[in-house]
mmCIF file of C-alpha atoms in Angstrom:
data_model
loop_
_atom_site.group_PDB
_atom_site.id
_atom_site.type_symbol
_atom_site.label_atom_id
_atom_site.label_comp_id
_atom_site.label_asym_id
_atom_site.label_seq_id
_atom_site.Cartn_x
_atom_site.Cartn_y
_atom_site.Cartn_z
ATOM 1 C CA MET A 33 12.582 -22.990 -25.566
ATOM 2 C CA GLY A 34 15.032 -23.493 -28.314
ATOM 3 C CA GLN A 35 17.094 -26.477 -29.335
ATOM 4 C CA LEU A 36 18.935 -28.997 -27.246
ATOM 5 C CA ASN A 37 22.571 -28.379 -28.078
ATOM 6 C CA ALA A 38 25.844 -30.037 -26.895
ATOM 7 C CA ALA A 39 29.470 -28.871 -26.877
ATOM 8 C CA ILE A 40 32.287 -31.320 -26.176
ATOM 9 C CA VAL A 41 35.467 -30.273 -24.449
ATOM 10 C CA PRO A 42 38.088 -32.798 -24.392
ATOM 11 C CA VAL A 43 39.822 -32.783 -21.176
ATOM 12 C CA THR A 44 43.236 -34.121 -19.613
ATOM 13 C CA ALA A 45 45.456 -36.713 -21.075
ATOM 14 C CA PHE A 46 42.499 -39.182 -20.943
ATOM 15 C CA GLN A 47 40.777 -37.044 -23.827
ATOM 16 C CA GLN A 48 37.602 -37.365 -21.747
ATOM 17 C CA ASN A 49 34.619 -35.821 -23.570
ATOM 18 C CA CYS A 50 33.519 -33.193 -20.962
ATOM 19 C CA THR A 51 30.038 -32.222 -22.248
ATOM 20 C CA ILE A 52 28.052 -28.919 -21.933
ATOM 21 C CA LEU A 53 24.436 -29.502 -22.714
ATOM 22 C CA PHE A 54 22.456 -26.331 -23.152
ATOM 23 C CA ASP A 55 19.358 -24.658 -24.684
ATOM 24 C CA ALA A 56 20.422 -22.835 -27.912
ATOM 25 C CA GLU A 57 18.043 -19.910 -27.133
ATOM 26 C CA THR A 58 18.334 -19.464 -23.355
ATOM 27 C CA LYS A 59 21.825 -20.560 -22.982
ATOM 28 C CA VAL A 60 20.822 -22.487 -19.644
ATOM 29 C CA GLY A 61 22.644 -25.808 -19.306
ATOM 30 C CA VAL A 62 24.604 -28.394 -17.382
ATOM 31 C CA VAL A 63 28.197 -29.643 -17.372
ATOM 32 C CA VAL A 64 28.389 -33.425 -17.595
ATOM 33 C CA ASP A 65 31.600 -35.133 -16.398
ATOM 34 C CA PRO A 66 34.192 -32.236 -15.591
ATOM 35 C CA GLY A 67 37.063 -34.669 -15.412
ATOM 36 C CA GLY A 68 39.755 -31.919 -15.240
ATOM 37 C CA ASP A 69 41.383 -28.974 -17.066
ATOM 38 C CA VAL A 70 38.762 -26.825 -15.391
ATOM 39 C CA PRO A 71 39.989 -23.667 -16.866
ATOM 40 C CA ARG A 72 39.464 -25.046 -20.313
ATOM 41 C CA ILE A 73 35.832 -26.016 -19.369
ATOM 42 C CA GLN A 74 35.306 -22.323 -17.931
ATOM 43 C CA ALA A 75 36.578 -20.951 -21.139
ATOM 44 C CA ALA A 76 34.183 -23.060 -23.127
ATOM 45 C CA LEU A 77 31.251 -21.844 -20.925
ATOM 46 C CA LYS A 78 32.186 -18.375 -21.468
ATOM 47 C CA GLN A 79 32.606 -18.721 -25.076
ATOM 48 C CA TYR A 80 29.043 -20.271 -25.547
ATOM 49 C CA GLY A 81 27.639 -17.912 -22.765
ATOM 50 C CA ILE A 82 26.271 -20.668 -20.649
ATOM 51 C CA GLN A 83 24.506 -20.096 -17.588
ATOM 52 C CA VAL A 84 25.265 -23.392 -15.556
ATOM 53 C CA GLU A 85 22.490 -24.774 -13.422
ATOM 54 C CA ALA A 86 24.311 -28.031 -12.261
ATOM 55 C CA LEU A 87 27.079 -30.563 -12.677
ATOM 56 C CA TRP A 88 25.969 -34.201 -13.751
ATOM 57 C CA LEU A 89 28.345 -37.171 -13.253
ATOM 58 C CA THR A 90 27.834 -40.425 -15.033
ATOM 59 C CA HIS A 91 30.431 -42.422 -12.670
ATOM 60 C CA GLY A 92 33.212 -41.971 -10.353
ATOM 61 C CA HIS A 93 36.485 -42.566 -12.216
ATOM 62 C CA ILE A 94 39.084 -39.851 -12.001
ATOM 63 C CA ASP A 95 38.709 -38.940 -15.843
ATOM 64 C CA HIS A 96 35.169 -37.983 -15.428
ATOM 65 C CA ALA A 97 35.088 -36.684 -11.994
ATOM 66 C CA GLY A 98 38.381 -35.369 -11.164
ATOM 67 C CA GLY A 99 37.681 -31.596 -11.783
ATOM 68 C CA ALA A 100 34.027 -31.792 -10.323
ATOM 69 C CA MET A 101 34.770 -30.381 -6.807
ATOM 70 C CA GLU A 102 36.966 -27.599 -8.093
ATOM 71 C CA LEU A 103 34.341 -26.617 -10.887
ATOM 72 C CA LYS A 104 31.226 -26.902 -8.180
ATOM 73 C CA GLU A 105 32.825 -24.506 -6.135
ATOM 74 C CA LEU A 106 33.895 -22.002 -8.840
ATOM 75 C CA LEU A 107 30.458 -21.941 -10.219
ATOM 76 C CA GLY A 108 28.531 -22.562 -6.843
ATOM 77 C CA VAL A 109 26.038 -25.049 -8.419
ATOM 78 C CA PRO A 110 25.005 -28.364 -7.034
ATOM 79 C CA LEU A 111 26.910 -31.685 -8.141
ATOM 80 C CA ILE A 112 24.386 -34.567 -9.098
ATOM 81 C CA GLY A 113 24.931 -38.192 -9.649
ATOM 82 C CA PRO A 114 25.923 -40.847 -10.135
ATOM 83 C CA HIS A 115 24.330 -43.737 -8.269
ATOM 84 C CA GLU A 116 25.500 -44.394 -4.765
ATOM 85 C CA ALA A 117 27.151 -47.329 -5.648
ATOM 86 C CA ASP A 118 30.147 -45.247 -7.106
ATOM 87 C CA ARG A 119 30.653 -43.459 -3.538
ATOM 88 C CA PRO A 120 33.844 -45.538 -2.939
ATOM 89 C CA LEU A 121 35.311 -44.512 -6.244
ATOM 90 C CA LEU A 122 34.377 -40.737 -5.623
ATOM 91 C CA GLU A 123 35.837 -40.986 -2.058
ATOM 92 C CA ASN A 124 39.208 -42.143 -3.571
ATOM 93 C CA ILE A 125 39.679 -40.128 -6.718
ATOM 94 C CA GLU A 126 43.236 -38.902 -5.243
ATOM 95 C CA MET A 127 44.188 -42.649 -4.758
ATOM 96 C CA GLN A 128 42.972 -43.170 -8.466
ATOM 97 C CA ALA A 129 45.465 -40.379 -9.468
ATOM 98 C CA GLN A 130 48.397 -42.155 -7.784
ATOM 99 C CA ARG A 131 47.196 -45.408 -9.468
ATOM 100 C CA PHE A 132 47.303 -43.885 -12.740
ATOM 101 C CA GLY A 133 50.267 -41.490 -12.210
ATOM 102 C CA VAL A 134 48.184 -38.438 -12.868
ATOM 103 C CA ALA A 135 50.243 -35.339 -12.304
ATOM 104 C CA GLU A 136 47.474 -32.674 -12.374
ATOM 105 C CA SER A 137 45.627 -31.772 -9.104
ATOM 106 C CA VAL A 138 42.412 -33.702 -8.371
ATOM 107 C CA ARG A 139 40.153 -33.997 -5.385
ATOM 108 C CA ASN A 140 37.871 -36.546 -3.815
ATOM 109 C CA CYS A 141 34.241 -35.957 -4.798
ATOM 110 C CA THR A 142 31.235 -35.670 -2.671
ATOM 111 C CA PRO A 143 28.102 -35.011 -4.751
ATOM 112 C CA ASP A 144 25.053 -33.161 -3.326
ATOM 113 C CA ARG A 145 22.698 -35.901 -4.586
ATOM 114 C CA PHE A 146 23.078 -39.390 -5.729
ATOM 115 C CA LEU A 147 20.630 -40.820 -8.330
ATOM 116 C CA THR A 148 18.628 -43.933 -8.817
ATOM 117 C CA GLU A 149 17.046 -45.890 -11.676
ATOM 118 C CA GLY A 150 13.889 -44.190 -12.730
ATOM 119 C CA GLU A 151 14.633 -40.705 -11.356
ATOM 120 C CA THR A 152 14.701 -37.632 -13.650
ATOM 121 C CA VAL A 153 17.080 -34.525 -13.694
ATOM 122 C CA SER A 154 16.458 -31.388 -15.699
ATOM 123 C CA PHE A 155 17.500 -28.068 -16.801
ATOM 124 C CA GLY A 156 15.367 -25.659 -18.229
ATOM 125 C CA ASP A 157 12.601 -27.562 -19.976
ATOM 126 C CA TYR A 158 14.780 -30.545 -20.465
ATOM 127 C CA VAL A 159 14.079 -33.534 -18.669
ATOM 128 C CA PHE A 160 16.360 -36.518 -18.628
ATOM 129 C CA GLU A 161 15.533 -40.028 -17.414
ATOM 130 C CA VAL A 162 18.235 -41.572 -15.216
ATOM 131 C CA LEU A 163 19.244 -45.188 -16.136
ATOM 132 C CA HIS A 164 21.461 -47.202 -13.795
ATOM 133 C CA CYS A 165 23.941 -49.155 -15.963
ATOM 134 C CA PRO A 166 26.533 -50.872 -13.985
ATOM 135 C CA GLY A 167 29.527 -52.819 -15.613
ATOM 136 C CA HIS A 168 32.158 -50.105 -16.402
ATOM 137 C CA ALA A 169 31.421 -48.951 -12.901
ATOM 138 C CA PRO A 170 28.974 -50.052 -10.232
ATOM 139 C CA GLY A 171 27.188 -46.828 -10.013
ATOM 140 C CA HIS A 172 27.333 -45.739 -13.556
ATOM 141 C CA VAL A 173 24.287 -43.890 -14.863
ATOM 142 C CA VAL A 174 23.082 -42.872 -18.299
ATOM 143 C CA TYR A 175 21.050 -39.632 -19.019
ATOM 144 C CA TYR A 176 18.419 -40.139 -21.483
ATOM 145 C CA ASN A 177 16.274 -37.312 -23.016
ATOM 146 C CA ARG A 178 13.253 -38.955 -24.606
ATOM 147 C CA ALA A 179 11.913 -36.155 -26.558
ATOM 148 C CA ALA A 180 15.327 -35.442 -28.297
ATOM 149 C CA ALA A 181 16.035 -39.228 -28.790
ATOM 150 C CA PHE A 182 19.361 -38.469 -27.171
ATOM 151 C CA ALA A 183 21.401 -40.087 -24.360
ATOM 152 C CA HIS A 184 24.740 -39.274 -22.575
ATOM 153 C CA VAL A 185 25.991 -42.828 -22.012
ATOM 154 C CA GLY A 186 29.380 -41.819 -20.383
ATOM 155 C CA ASP A 187 31.727 -44.977 -20.645
ATOM 156 C CA VAL A 188 28.934 -47.729 -20.869
ATOM 157 C CA LEU A 189 29.006 -47.908 -24.777
ATOM 158 C CA PHE A 190 31.295 -46.395 -27.480
ATOM 159 C CA ASN A 191 31.329 -46.186 -31.112
ATOM 160 C CA GLY A 192 32.250 -49.501 -32.027
ATOM 161 C CA SER A 193 33.440 -50.658 -28.668
ATOM 162 C CA ILE A 194 32.227 -50.719 -24.913
ATOM 163 C CA GLY A 195 33.652 -49.553 -21.583
ATOM 164 C CA ARG A 196 36.552 -51.200 -19.975
ATOM 165 C CA THR A 197 35.600 -53.757 -17.135
ATOM 166 C CA ASP A 198 39.178 -54.453 -15.815
ATOM 167 C CA LEU A 199 38.972 -51.620 -13.349
ATOM 168 C CA PRO A 200 37.893 -52.103 -9.612
ATOM 169 C CA GLY A 201 34.024 -52.757 -9.655
ATOM 170 C CA GLY A 202 34.007 -53.719 -13.376
ATOM 171 C CA ASP A 203 31.780 -56.656 -14.528
ATOM 172 C CA HIS A 204 31.756 -57.515 -18.324
ATOM 173 C CA ALA A 205 28.514 -59.550 -18.052
ATOM 174 C CA ALA A 206 26.847 -56.661 -16.215
ATOM 175 C CA LEU A 207 28.012 -54.238 -18.848
ATOM 176 C CA ILE A 208 26.658 -56.108 -21.739
ATOM 177 C CA HIS A 209 23.387 -56.748 -19.798
ATOM 178 C CA SER A 210 23.218 -52.849 -19.148
ATOM 179 C CA ILE A 211 23.502 -52.133 -22.771
ATOM 180 C CA LYS A 212 21.117 -54.847 -24.174
ATOM 181 C CA THR A 213 18.326 -54.211 -21.621
ATOM 182 C CA LYS A 214 18.740 -50.592 -20.797
ATOM 183 C CA LEU A 215 19.963 -48.860 -23.781
ATOM 184 C CA LEU A 216 19.259 -50.613 -27.078
ATOM 185 C CA PRO A 217 15.453 -51.078 -26.200
ATOM 186 C CA LEU A 218 15.187 -47.310 -26.276
ATOM 187 C CA GLY A 219 15.238 -47.474 -30.178
ATOM 188 C CA ASP A 220 17.706 -47.520 -33.023
ATOM 189 C CA GLU A 221 17.291 -43.714 -33.738
ATOM 190 C CA VAL A 222 18.665 -42.591 -30.397
ATOM 191 C CA GLY A 223 21.702 -40.657 -30.938
ATOM 192 C CA PHE A 224 24.409 -40.762 -28.098
ATOM 193 C CA ILE A 225 27.475 -38.834 -26.701
ATOM 194 C CA CYS A 226 29.996 -40.995 -24.915
ATOM 195 C CA GLY A 227 32.853 -40.571 -22.617
ATOM 196 C CA HIS A 228 35.567 -40.680 -25.184
ATOM 197 C CA GLY A 229 35.766 -40.460 -28.986
ATOM 198 C CA PRO A 230 32.903 -39.839 -31.407
ATOM 199 C CA GLY A 231 29.242 -40.647 -30.549
ATOM 200 C CA GLY A 232 26.924 -42.627 -32.567
ATOM 201 C CA HIS A 233 23.453 -44.268 -32.813
ATOM 202 C CA PHE A 234 22.217 -47.205 -30.933
ATOM 203 C CA GLY A 235 20.990 -48.855 -34.042
ATOM 204 C CA GLU A 236 24.234 -48.755 -35.628
ATOM 205 C CA GLU A 237 25.889 -50.202 -32.505
ATOM 206 C CA ARG A 238 23.238 -53.109 -32.407
ATOM 207 C CA ARG A 239 24.116 -54.009 -35.870
ATOM 208 C CA THR A 240 27.772 -53.723 -36.131
ATOM 209 C CA ASN A 241 29.447 -53.414 -32.583
ATOM 210 C CA PRO A 242 31.269 -56.367 -32.241
ATOM 211 C CA PHE A 243 30.989 -56.664 -28.485
ATOM 212 C CA LEU A 244 27.096 -56.675 -29.110
ATOM 213 C CA THR A 245 27.118 -59.002 -32.053
ATOM 214 C CA GLY A 246 29.197 -61.717 -30.489
ATOM 215 C CA ALA A 247 32.081 -60.968 -33.001
ATOM 216 C CA ALA A 248 34.450 -59.718 -30.477
#
């Protein structure tokens, strides 16, 4: 086994971090949150020579799941996640597109498997623990690889900020609770990739993120 690598492909006008997680040696991997611009994602997969085993979703918002069904059918791989509490969001992606005035073609989404707290998902020899972290979206999940001290947190936590909670199903108190009880206890050294913008480390966010220190 090689090293766990990540390639970020910013997609759509939302500049969402579609993420390819893969083994540097075997080139086996997964695509996290294919939100759109599917040809761009395919080009990145070809560039890195990735053999995709599955698509993983963190939550059901259009910018994260808008291209999922198209890419699933093109690659012939299973679509996994998020938690079933996001089923209503996934079933109404086309309505989300109307609400946001998104011109590009998107499709409602039906995962092959929903996830629950305490489950694991994997590719190659990499095992990721599933953490249910509601607040930004009711069914949001985080994927945590303990061996690499790495998490893909979607839109739960950002570098210097947190996910918005003014969308349907959002809950600010629940989001803060998710971060403080599910993510920060994993350790200051844990690095993360988030759904938009640069990633970081939990320790830096614990110390300086104004939404967690009470400064916001």
